PDB file of C-alpha atoms in Angstrom:
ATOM      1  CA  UNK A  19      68.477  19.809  61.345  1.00 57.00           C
ATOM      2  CA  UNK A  20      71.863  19.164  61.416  1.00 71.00           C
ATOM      3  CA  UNK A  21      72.909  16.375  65.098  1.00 88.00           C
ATOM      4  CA  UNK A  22      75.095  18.129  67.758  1.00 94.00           C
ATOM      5  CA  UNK A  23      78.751  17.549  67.144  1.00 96.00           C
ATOM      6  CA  UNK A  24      79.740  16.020  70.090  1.00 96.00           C
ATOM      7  CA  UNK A  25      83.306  16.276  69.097  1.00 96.00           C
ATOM      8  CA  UNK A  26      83.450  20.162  69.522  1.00 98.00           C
ATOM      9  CA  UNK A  27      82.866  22.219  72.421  1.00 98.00           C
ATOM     10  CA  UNK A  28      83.093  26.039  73.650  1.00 98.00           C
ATOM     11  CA  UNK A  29      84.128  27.126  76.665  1.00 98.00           C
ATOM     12  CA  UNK A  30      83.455  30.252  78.483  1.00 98.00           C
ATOM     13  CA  UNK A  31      84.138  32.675  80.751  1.00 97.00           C
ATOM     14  CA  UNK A  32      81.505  34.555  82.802  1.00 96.00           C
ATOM     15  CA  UNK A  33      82.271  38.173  83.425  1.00 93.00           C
ATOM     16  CA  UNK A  34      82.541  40.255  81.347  1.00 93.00           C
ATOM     17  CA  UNK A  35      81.818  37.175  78.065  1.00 97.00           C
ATOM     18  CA  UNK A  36      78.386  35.507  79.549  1.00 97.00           C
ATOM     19  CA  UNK A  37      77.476  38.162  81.982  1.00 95.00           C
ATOM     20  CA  UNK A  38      78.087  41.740  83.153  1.00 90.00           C
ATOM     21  CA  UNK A  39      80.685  41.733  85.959  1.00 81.00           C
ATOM     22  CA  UNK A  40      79.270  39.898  88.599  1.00 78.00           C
ATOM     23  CA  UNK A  41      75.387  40.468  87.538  1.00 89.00           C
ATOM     24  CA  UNK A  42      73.039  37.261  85.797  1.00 91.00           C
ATOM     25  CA  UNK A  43      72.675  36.196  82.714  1.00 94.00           C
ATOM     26  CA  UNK A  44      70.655  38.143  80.671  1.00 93.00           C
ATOM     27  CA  UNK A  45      67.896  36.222  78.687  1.00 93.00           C
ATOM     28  CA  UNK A  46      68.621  37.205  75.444  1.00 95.00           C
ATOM     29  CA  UNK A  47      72.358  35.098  76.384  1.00 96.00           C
ATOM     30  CA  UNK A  48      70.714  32.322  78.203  1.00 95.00           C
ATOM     31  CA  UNK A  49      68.155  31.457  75.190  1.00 95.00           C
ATOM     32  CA  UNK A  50      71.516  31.730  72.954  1.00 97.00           C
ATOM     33  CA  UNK A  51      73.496  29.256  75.010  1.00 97.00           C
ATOM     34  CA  UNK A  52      70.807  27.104  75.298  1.00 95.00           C
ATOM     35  CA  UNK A  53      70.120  27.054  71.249  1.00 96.00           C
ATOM     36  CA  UNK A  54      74.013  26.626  70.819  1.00 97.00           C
ATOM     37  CA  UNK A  55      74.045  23.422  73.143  1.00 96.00           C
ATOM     38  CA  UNK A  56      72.209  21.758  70.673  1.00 96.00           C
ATOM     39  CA  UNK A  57      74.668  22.474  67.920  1.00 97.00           C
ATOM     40  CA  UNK A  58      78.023  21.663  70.041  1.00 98.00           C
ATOM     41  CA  UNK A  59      78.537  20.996  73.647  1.00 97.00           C
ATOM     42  CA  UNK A  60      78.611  24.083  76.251  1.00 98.00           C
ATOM     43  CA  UNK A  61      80.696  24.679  79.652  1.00 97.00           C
ATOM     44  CA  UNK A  62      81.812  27.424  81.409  1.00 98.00           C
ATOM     45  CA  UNK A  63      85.235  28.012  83.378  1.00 97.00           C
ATOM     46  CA  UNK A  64      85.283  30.532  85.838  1.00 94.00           C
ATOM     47  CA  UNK A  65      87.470  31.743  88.831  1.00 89.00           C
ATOM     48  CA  UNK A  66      83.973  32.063  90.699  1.00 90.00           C
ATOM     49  CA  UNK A  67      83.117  29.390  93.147  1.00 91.00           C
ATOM     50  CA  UNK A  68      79.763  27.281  92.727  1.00 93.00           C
ATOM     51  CA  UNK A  69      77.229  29.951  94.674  1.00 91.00           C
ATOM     52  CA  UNK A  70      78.083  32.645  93.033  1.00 91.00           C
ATOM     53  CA  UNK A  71      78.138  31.315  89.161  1.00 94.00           C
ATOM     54  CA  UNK A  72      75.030  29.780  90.166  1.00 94.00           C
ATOM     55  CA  UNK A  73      73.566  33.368  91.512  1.00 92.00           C
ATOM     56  CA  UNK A  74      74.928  34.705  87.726  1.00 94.00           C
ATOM     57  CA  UNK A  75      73.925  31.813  85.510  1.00 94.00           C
ATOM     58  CA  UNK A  76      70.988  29.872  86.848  1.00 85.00           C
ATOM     59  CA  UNK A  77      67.629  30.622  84.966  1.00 74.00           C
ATOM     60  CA  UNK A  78      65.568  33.095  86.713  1.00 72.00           C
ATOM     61  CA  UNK A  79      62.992  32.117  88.951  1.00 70.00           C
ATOM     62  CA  UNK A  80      64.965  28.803  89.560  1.00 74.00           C
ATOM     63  CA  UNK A  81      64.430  27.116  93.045  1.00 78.00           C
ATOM     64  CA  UNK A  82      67.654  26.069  93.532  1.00 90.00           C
ATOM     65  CA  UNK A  83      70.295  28.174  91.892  1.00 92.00           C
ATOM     66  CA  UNK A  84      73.271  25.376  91.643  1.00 92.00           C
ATOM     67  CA  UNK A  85      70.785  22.729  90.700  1.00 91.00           C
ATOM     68  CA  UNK A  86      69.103  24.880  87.599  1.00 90.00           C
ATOM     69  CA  UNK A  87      72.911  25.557  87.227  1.00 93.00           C
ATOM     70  CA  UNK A  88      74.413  21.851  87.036  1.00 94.00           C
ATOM     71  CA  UNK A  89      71.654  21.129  84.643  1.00 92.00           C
ATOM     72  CA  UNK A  90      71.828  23.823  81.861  1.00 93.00           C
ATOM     73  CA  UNK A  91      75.450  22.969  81.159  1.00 95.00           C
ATOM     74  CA  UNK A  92      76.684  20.133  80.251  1.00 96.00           C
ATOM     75  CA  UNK A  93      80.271  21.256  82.228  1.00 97.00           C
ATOM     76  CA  UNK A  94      81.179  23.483  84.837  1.00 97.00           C
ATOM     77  CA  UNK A  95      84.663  24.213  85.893  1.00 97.00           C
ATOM     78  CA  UNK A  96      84.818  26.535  89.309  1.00 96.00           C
ATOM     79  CA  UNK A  97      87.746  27.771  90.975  1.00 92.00           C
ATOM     80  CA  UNK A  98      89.871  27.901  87.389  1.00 89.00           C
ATOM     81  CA  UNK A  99      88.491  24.009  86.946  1.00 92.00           C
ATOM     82  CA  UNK A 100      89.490  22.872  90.091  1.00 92.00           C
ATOM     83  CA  UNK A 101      86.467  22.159  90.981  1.00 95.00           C
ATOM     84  CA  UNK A 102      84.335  20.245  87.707  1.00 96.00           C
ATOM     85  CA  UNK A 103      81.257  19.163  87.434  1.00 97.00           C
ATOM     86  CA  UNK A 104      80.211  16.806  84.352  1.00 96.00           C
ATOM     87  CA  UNK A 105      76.558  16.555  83.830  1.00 95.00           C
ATOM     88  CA  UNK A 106      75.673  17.369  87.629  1.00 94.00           C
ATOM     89  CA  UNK A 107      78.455  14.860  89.186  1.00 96.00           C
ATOM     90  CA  UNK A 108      81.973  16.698  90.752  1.00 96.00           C
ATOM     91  CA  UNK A 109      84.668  15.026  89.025  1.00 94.00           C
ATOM     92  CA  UNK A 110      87.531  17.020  90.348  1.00 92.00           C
ATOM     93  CA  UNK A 111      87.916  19.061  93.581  1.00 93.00           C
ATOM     94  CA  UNK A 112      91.411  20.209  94.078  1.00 93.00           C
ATOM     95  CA  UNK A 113      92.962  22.342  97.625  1.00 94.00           C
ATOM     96  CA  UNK A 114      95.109  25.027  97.746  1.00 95.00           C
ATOM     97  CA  UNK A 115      95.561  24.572 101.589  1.00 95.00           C
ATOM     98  CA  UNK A 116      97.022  21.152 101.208  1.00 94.00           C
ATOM     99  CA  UNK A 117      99.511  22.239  98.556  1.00 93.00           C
ATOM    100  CA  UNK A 118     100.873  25.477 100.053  1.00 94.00           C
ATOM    101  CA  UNK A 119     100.508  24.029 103.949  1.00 95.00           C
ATOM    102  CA  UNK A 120      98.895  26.865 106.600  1.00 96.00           C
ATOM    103  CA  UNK A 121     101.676  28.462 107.420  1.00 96.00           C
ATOM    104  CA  UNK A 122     102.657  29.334 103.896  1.00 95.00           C
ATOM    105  CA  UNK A 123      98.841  30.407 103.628  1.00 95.00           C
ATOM    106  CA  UNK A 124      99.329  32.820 107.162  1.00 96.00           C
ATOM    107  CA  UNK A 125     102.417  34.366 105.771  1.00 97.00           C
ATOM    108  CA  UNK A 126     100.580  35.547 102.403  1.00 97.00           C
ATOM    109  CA  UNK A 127      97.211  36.309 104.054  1.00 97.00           C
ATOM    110  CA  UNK A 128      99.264  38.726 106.732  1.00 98.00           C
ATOM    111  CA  UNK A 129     101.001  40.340 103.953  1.00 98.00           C
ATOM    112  CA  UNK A 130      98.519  40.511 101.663  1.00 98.00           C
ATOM    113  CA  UNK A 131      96.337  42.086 104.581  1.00 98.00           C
ATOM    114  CA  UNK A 132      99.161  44.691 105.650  1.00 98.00           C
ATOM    115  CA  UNK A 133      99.340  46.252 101.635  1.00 98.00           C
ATOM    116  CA  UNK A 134      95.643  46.352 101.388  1.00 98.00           C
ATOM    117  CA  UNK A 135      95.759  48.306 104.503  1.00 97.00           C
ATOM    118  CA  UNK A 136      98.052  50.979 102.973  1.00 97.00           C
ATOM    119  CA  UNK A 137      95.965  51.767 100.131  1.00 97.00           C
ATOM    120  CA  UNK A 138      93.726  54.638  99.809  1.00 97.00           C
ATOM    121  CA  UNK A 139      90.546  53.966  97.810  1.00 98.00           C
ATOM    122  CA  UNK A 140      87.402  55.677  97.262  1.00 97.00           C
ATOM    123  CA  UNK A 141      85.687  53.010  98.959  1.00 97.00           C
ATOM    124  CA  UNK A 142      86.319  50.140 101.537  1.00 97.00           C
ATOM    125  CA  UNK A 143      84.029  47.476 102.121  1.00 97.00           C
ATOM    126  CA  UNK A 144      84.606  43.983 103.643  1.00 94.00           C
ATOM    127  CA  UNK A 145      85.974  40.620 102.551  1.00 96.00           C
ATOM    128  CA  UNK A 146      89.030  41.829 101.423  1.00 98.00           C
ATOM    129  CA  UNK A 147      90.476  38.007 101.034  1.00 97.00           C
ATOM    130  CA  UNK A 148      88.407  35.421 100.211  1.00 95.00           C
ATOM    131  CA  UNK A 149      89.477  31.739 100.202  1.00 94.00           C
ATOM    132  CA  UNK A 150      88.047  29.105  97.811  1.00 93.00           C
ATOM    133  CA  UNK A 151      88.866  25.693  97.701  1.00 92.00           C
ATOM    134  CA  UNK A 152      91.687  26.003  94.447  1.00 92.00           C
ATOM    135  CA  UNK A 153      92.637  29.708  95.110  1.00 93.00           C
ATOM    136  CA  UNK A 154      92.571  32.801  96.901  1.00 96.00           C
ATOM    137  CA  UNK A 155      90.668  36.185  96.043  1.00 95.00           C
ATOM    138  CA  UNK A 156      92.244  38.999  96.832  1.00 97.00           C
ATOM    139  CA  UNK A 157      90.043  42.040  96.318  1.00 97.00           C
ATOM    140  CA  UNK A 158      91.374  45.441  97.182  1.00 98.00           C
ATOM    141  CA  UNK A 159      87.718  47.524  97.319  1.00 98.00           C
ATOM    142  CA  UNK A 160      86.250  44.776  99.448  1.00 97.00           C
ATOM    143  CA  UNK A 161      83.739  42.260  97.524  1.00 95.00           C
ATOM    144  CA  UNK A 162      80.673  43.290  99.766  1.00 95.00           C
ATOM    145  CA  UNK A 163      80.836  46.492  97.969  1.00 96.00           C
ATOM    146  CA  UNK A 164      77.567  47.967  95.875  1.00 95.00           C
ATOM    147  CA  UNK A 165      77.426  47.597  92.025  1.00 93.00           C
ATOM    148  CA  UNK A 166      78.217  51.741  92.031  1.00 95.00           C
ATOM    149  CA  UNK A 167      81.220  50.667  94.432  1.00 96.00           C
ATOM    150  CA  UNK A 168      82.793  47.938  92.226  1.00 95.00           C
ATOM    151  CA  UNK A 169      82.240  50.650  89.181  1.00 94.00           C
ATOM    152  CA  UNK A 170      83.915  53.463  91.043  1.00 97.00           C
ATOM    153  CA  UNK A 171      86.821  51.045  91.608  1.00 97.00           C
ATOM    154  CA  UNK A 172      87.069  49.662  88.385  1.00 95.00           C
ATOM    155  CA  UNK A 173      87.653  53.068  86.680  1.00 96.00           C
ATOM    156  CA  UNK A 174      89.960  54.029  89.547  1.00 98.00           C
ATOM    157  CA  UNK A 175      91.729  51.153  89.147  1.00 97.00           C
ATOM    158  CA  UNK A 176      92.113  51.202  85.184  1.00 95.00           C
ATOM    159  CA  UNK A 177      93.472  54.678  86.538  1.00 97.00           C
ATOM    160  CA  UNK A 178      95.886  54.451  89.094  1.00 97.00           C
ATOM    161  CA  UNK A 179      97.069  50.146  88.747  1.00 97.00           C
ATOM    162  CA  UNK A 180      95.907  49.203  91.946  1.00 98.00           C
ATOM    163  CA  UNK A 181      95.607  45.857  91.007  1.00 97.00           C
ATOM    164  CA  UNK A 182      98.539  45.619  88.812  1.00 96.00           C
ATOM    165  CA  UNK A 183     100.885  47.172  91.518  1.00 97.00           C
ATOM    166  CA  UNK A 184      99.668  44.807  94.253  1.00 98.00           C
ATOM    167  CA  UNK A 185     100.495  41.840  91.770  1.00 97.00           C
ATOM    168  CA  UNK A 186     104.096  43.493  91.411  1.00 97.00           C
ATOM    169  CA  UNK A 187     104.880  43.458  95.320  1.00 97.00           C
ATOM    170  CA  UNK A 188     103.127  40.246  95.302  1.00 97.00           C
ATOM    171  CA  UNK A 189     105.566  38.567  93.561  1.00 96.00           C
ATOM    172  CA  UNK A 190     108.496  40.566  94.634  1.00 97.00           C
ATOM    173  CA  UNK A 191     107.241  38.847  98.205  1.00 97.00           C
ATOM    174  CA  UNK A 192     107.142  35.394  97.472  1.00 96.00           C
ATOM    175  CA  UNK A 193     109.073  34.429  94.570  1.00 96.00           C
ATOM    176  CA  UNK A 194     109.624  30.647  95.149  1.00 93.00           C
ATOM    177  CA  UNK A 195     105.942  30.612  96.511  1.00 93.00           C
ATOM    178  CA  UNK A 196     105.292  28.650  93.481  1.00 94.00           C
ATOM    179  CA  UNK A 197     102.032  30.645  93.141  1.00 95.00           C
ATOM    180  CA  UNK A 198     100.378  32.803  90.377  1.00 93.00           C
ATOM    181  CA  UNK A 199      98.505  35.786  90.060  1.00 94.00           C
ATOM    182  CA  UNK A 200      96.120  36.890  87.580  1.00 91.00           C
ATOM    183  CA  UNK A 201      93.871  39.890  87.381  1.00 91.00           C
ATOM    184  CA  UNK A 202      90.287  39.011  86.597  1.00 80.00           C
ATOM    185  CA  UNK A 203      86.657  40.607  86.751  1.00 81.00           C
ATOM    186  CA  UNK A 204      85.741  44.362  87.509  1.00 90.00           C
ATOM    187  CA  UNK A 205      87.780  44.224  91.051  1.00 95.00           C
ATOM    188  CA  UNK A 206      90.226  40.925  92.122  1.00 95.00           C
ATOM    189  CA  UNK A 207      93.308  39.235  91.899  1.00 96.00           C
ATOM    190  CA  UNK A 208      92.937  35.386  91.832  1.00 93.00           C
ATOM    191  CA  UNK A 209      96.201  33.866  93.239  1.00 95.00           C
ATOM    192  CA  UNK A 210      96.897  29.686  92.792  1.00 94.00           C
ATOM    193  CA  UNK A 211      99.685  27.333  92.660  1.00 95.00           C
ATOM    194  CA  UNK A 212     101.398  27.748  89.112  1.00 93.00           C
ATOM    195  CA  UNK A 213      99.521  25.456  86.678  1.00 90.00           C
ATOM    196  CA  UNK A 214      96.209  25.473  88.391  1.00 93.00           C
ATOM    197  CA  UNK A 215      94.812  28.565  85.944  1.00 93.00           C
ATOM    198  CA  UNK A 216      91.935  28.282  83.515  1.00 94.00           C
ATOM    199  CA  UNK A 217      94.127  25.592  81.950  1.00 95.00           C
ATOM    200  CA  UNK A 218      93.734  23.414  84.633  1.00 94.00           C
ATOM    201  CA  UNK A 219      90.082  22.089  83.526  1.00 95.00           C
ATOM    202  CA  UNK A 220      91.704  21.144  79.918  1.00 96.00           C
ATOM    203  CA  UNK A 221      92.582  17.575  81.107  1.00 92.00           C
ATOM    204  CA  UNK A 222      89.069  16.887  82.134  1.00 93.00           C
ATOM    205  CA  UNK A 223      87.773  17.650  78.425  1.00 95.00           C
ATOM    206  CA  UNK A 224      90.885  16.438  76.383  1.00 95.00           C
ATOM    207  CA  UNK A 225      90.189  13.010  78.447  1.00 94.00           C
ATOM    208  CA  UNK A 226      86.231  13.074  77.290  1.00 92.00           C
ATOM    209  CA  UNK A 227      88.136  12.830  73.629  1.00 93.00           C
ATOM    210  CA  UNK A 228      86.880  16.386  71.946  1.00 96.00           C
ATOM    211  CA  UNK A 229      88.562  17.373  68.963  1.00 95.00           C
ATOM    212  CA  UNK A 230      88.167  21.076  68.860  1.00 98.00           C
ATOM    213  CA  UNK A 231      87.880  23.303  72.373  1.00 98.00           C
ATOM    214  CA  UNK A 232      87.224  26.637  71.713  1.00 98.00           C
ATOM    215  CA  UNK A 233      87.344  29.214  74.641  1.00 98.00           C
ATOM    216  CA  UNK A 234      85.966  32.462  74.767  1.00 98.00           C
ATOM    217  CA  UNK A 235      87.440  35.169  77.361  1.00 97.00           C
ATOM    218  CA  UNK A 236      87.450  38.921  77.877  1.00 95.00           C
ATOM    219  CA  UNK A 237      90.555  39.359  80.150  1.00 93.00           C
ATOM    220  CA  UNK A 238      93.024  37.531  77.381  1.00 95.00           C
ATOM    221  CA  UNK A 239      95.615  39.495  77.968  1.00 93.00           C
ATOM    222  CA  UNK A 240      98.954  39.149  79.488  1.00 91.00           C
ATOM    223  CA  UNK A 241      98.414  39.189  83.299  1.00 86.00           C
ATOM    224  CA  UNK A 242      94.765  38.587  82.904  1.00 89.00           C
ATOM    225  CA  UNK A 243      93.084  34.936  84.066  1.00 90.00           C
ATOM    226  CA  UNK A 244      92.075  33.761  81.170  1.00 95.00           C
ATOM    227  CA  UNK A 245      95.133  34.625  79.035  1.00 94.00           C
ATOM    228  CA  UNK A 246      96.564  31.452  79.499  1.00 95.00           C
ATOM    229  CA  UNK A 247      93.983  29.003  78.340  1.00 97.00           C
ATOM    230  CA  UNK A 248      93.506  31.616  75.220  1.00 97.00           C
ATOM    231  CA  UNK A 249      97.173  31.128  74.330  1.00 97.00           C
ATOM    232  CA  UNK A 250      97.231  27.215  75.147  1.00 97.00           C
ATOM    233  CA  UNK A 251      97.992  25.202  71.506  1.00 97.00           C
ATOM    234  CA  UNK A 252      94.786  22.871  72.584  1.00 97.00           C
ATOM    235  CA  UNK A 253      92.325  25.517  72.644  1.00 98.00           C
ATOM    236  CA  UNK A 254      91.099  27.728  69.519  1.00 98.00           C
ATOM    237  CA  UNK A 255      91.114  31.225  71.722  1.00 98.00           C
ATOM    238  CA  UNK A 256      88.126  33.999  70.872  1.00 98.00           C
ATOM    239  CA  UNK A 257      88.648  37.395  72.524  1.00 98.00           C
ATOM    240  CA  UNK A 258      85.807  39.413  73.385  1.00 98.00           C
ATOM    241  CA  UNK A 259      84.495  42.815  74.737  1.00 97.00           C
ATOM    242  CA  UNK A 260      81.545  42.034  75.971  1.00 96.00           C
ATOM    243  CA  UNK A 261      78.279  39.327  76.055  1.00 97.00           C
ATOM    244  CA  UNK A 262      76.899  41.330  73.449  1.00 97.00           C
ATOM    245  CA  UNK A 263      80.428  40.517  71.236  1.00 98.00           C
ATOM    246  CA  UNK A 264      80.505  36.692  72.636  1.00 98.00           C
ATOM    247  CA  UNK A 265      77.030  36.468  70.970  1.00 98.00           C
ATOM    248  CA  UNK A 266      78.101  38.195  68.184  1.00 98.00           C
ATOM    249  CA  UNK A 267      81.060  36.206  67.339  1.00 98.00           C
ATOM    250  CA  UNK A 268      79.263  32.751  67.626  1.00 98.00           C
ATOM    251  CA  UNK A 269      76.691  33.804  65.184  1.00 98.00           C
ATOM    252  CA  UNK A 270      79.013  33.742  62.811  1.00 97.00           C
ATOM    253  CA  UNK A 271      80.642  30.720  63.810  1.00 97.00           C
ATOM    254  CA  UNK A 272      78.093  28.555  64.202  1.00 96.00           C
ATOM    255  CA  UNK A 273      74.344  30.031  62.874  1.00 94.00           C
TER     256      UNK A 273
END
């Protein structure tokens, strides 16, 4: 048996590449990752903070989620990287409230609040804004809403723009905000200081020396979150459509 190349690793997103929009891990991908992490080294990078990647990608019937998390991969960037973990210890923990200051934070949040209230949806739920340590959430259905909910929306929204519209008069709002905003999973808009995307958790692996990164994403698209770590000359970038395609794709890469 070949020995791991420790030189090489692959980076992932979750929805929509490891897992289903917002559901776990399914077992056929979590015995795949785990047979891969002997050939090369294995993180994710998500927008997600640390509960909920831990609900998605801890094995099942774990007793604690974000330990059985921390412990199956090697390194896991939350928040877009700004918050890492490197074999169970935080290395990085970055705050959006202490670069854009509260009232900056107010003025957005208000706004923010007053478009969402304009829009007619075919459902409404709760926690329309949700705020992370590196970014803000933005989710027009609501993220308490059912698995049928987030559906419905998605398909309305592939429809109709919501979430590309509220990006528009986002940025018409606050040009010299110095913040971004990137579409990502079935039903939210991430928004973070310019620079602190997917990127961001880059420096932490070019300074552990590997040669080759690659990163597989679904939303690699212009305006999507992980377009620009896709495009970035340090990474090799792998599109995909689906776990099914990640899988797939690294068969022939690497089995």
């Amino acid at each position: 048996m070949a020995s791991k190349d420790l030189t090489t690793i692959c980076l992932f997103d979750v929805d929509g590449t490891l897992t289903p929009s917002r559901n776990r891990i399914q077992p056929d991908m979590d015995n795949f990752l785990q047979e891969l992490s002997k050939k090369v080294v294995v993180g994710v990078v998500s927008g997600s903070d640390l509960s909920k990647i831990a609900e998605q990608l801890a094995s099942e019937g774990s007793s604690n989620l974000v330990e059985g998390l921390l412990k199956k991969y090697e390194y896991v960037f939350l928040e877009n990287g700004l918050v890492a973990y490197h074999n169970e210890e935080l290395i990085t923990k970055q705050s959006i409230l202490k670069f854009c200051g509260e009232e900056k934070l107010q003025e957005f949040i208000n706004f923010t609040l007053q478009e969402l209230s304009k829009l007619k949806l075919p459902a409404k739920r709760g926690n329309f804004i949700e705020f992370r340590s590196g970014l803000i959430n933005v989710c027009p259905v609501g993220r308490s809403c059912s698995q049928a909910e987030r559906d419905e929306f998605a398909a309305y929204d592939k429809e109709h723009n919501v979430r590309q519209n509220l990006v528009q008069k986002l940025k018409e709002r606050f040009p010299d905000a110095g913040l971004n905003f990137a579409i990502g999973g079935q039903i939210s808009i991430d928004v973070f200081p310019i620079g602190w995307d997917k990127r961001f958790c880059l420096e932490k692996v070019i300074e552990k020396g590997f040669k080759t990164i690659h990163f597989f994403g679904d939303k690699t698209q212009p305006g999507g979150n992980d377009h620009e770590i896709f495009e970035d000359e340090r990474t090799i970038g792998h599109t995909v459509k689906n776990p099914s395609d990640t899988i797939e794709q690294l068969t022939k890469m690497f089995f």
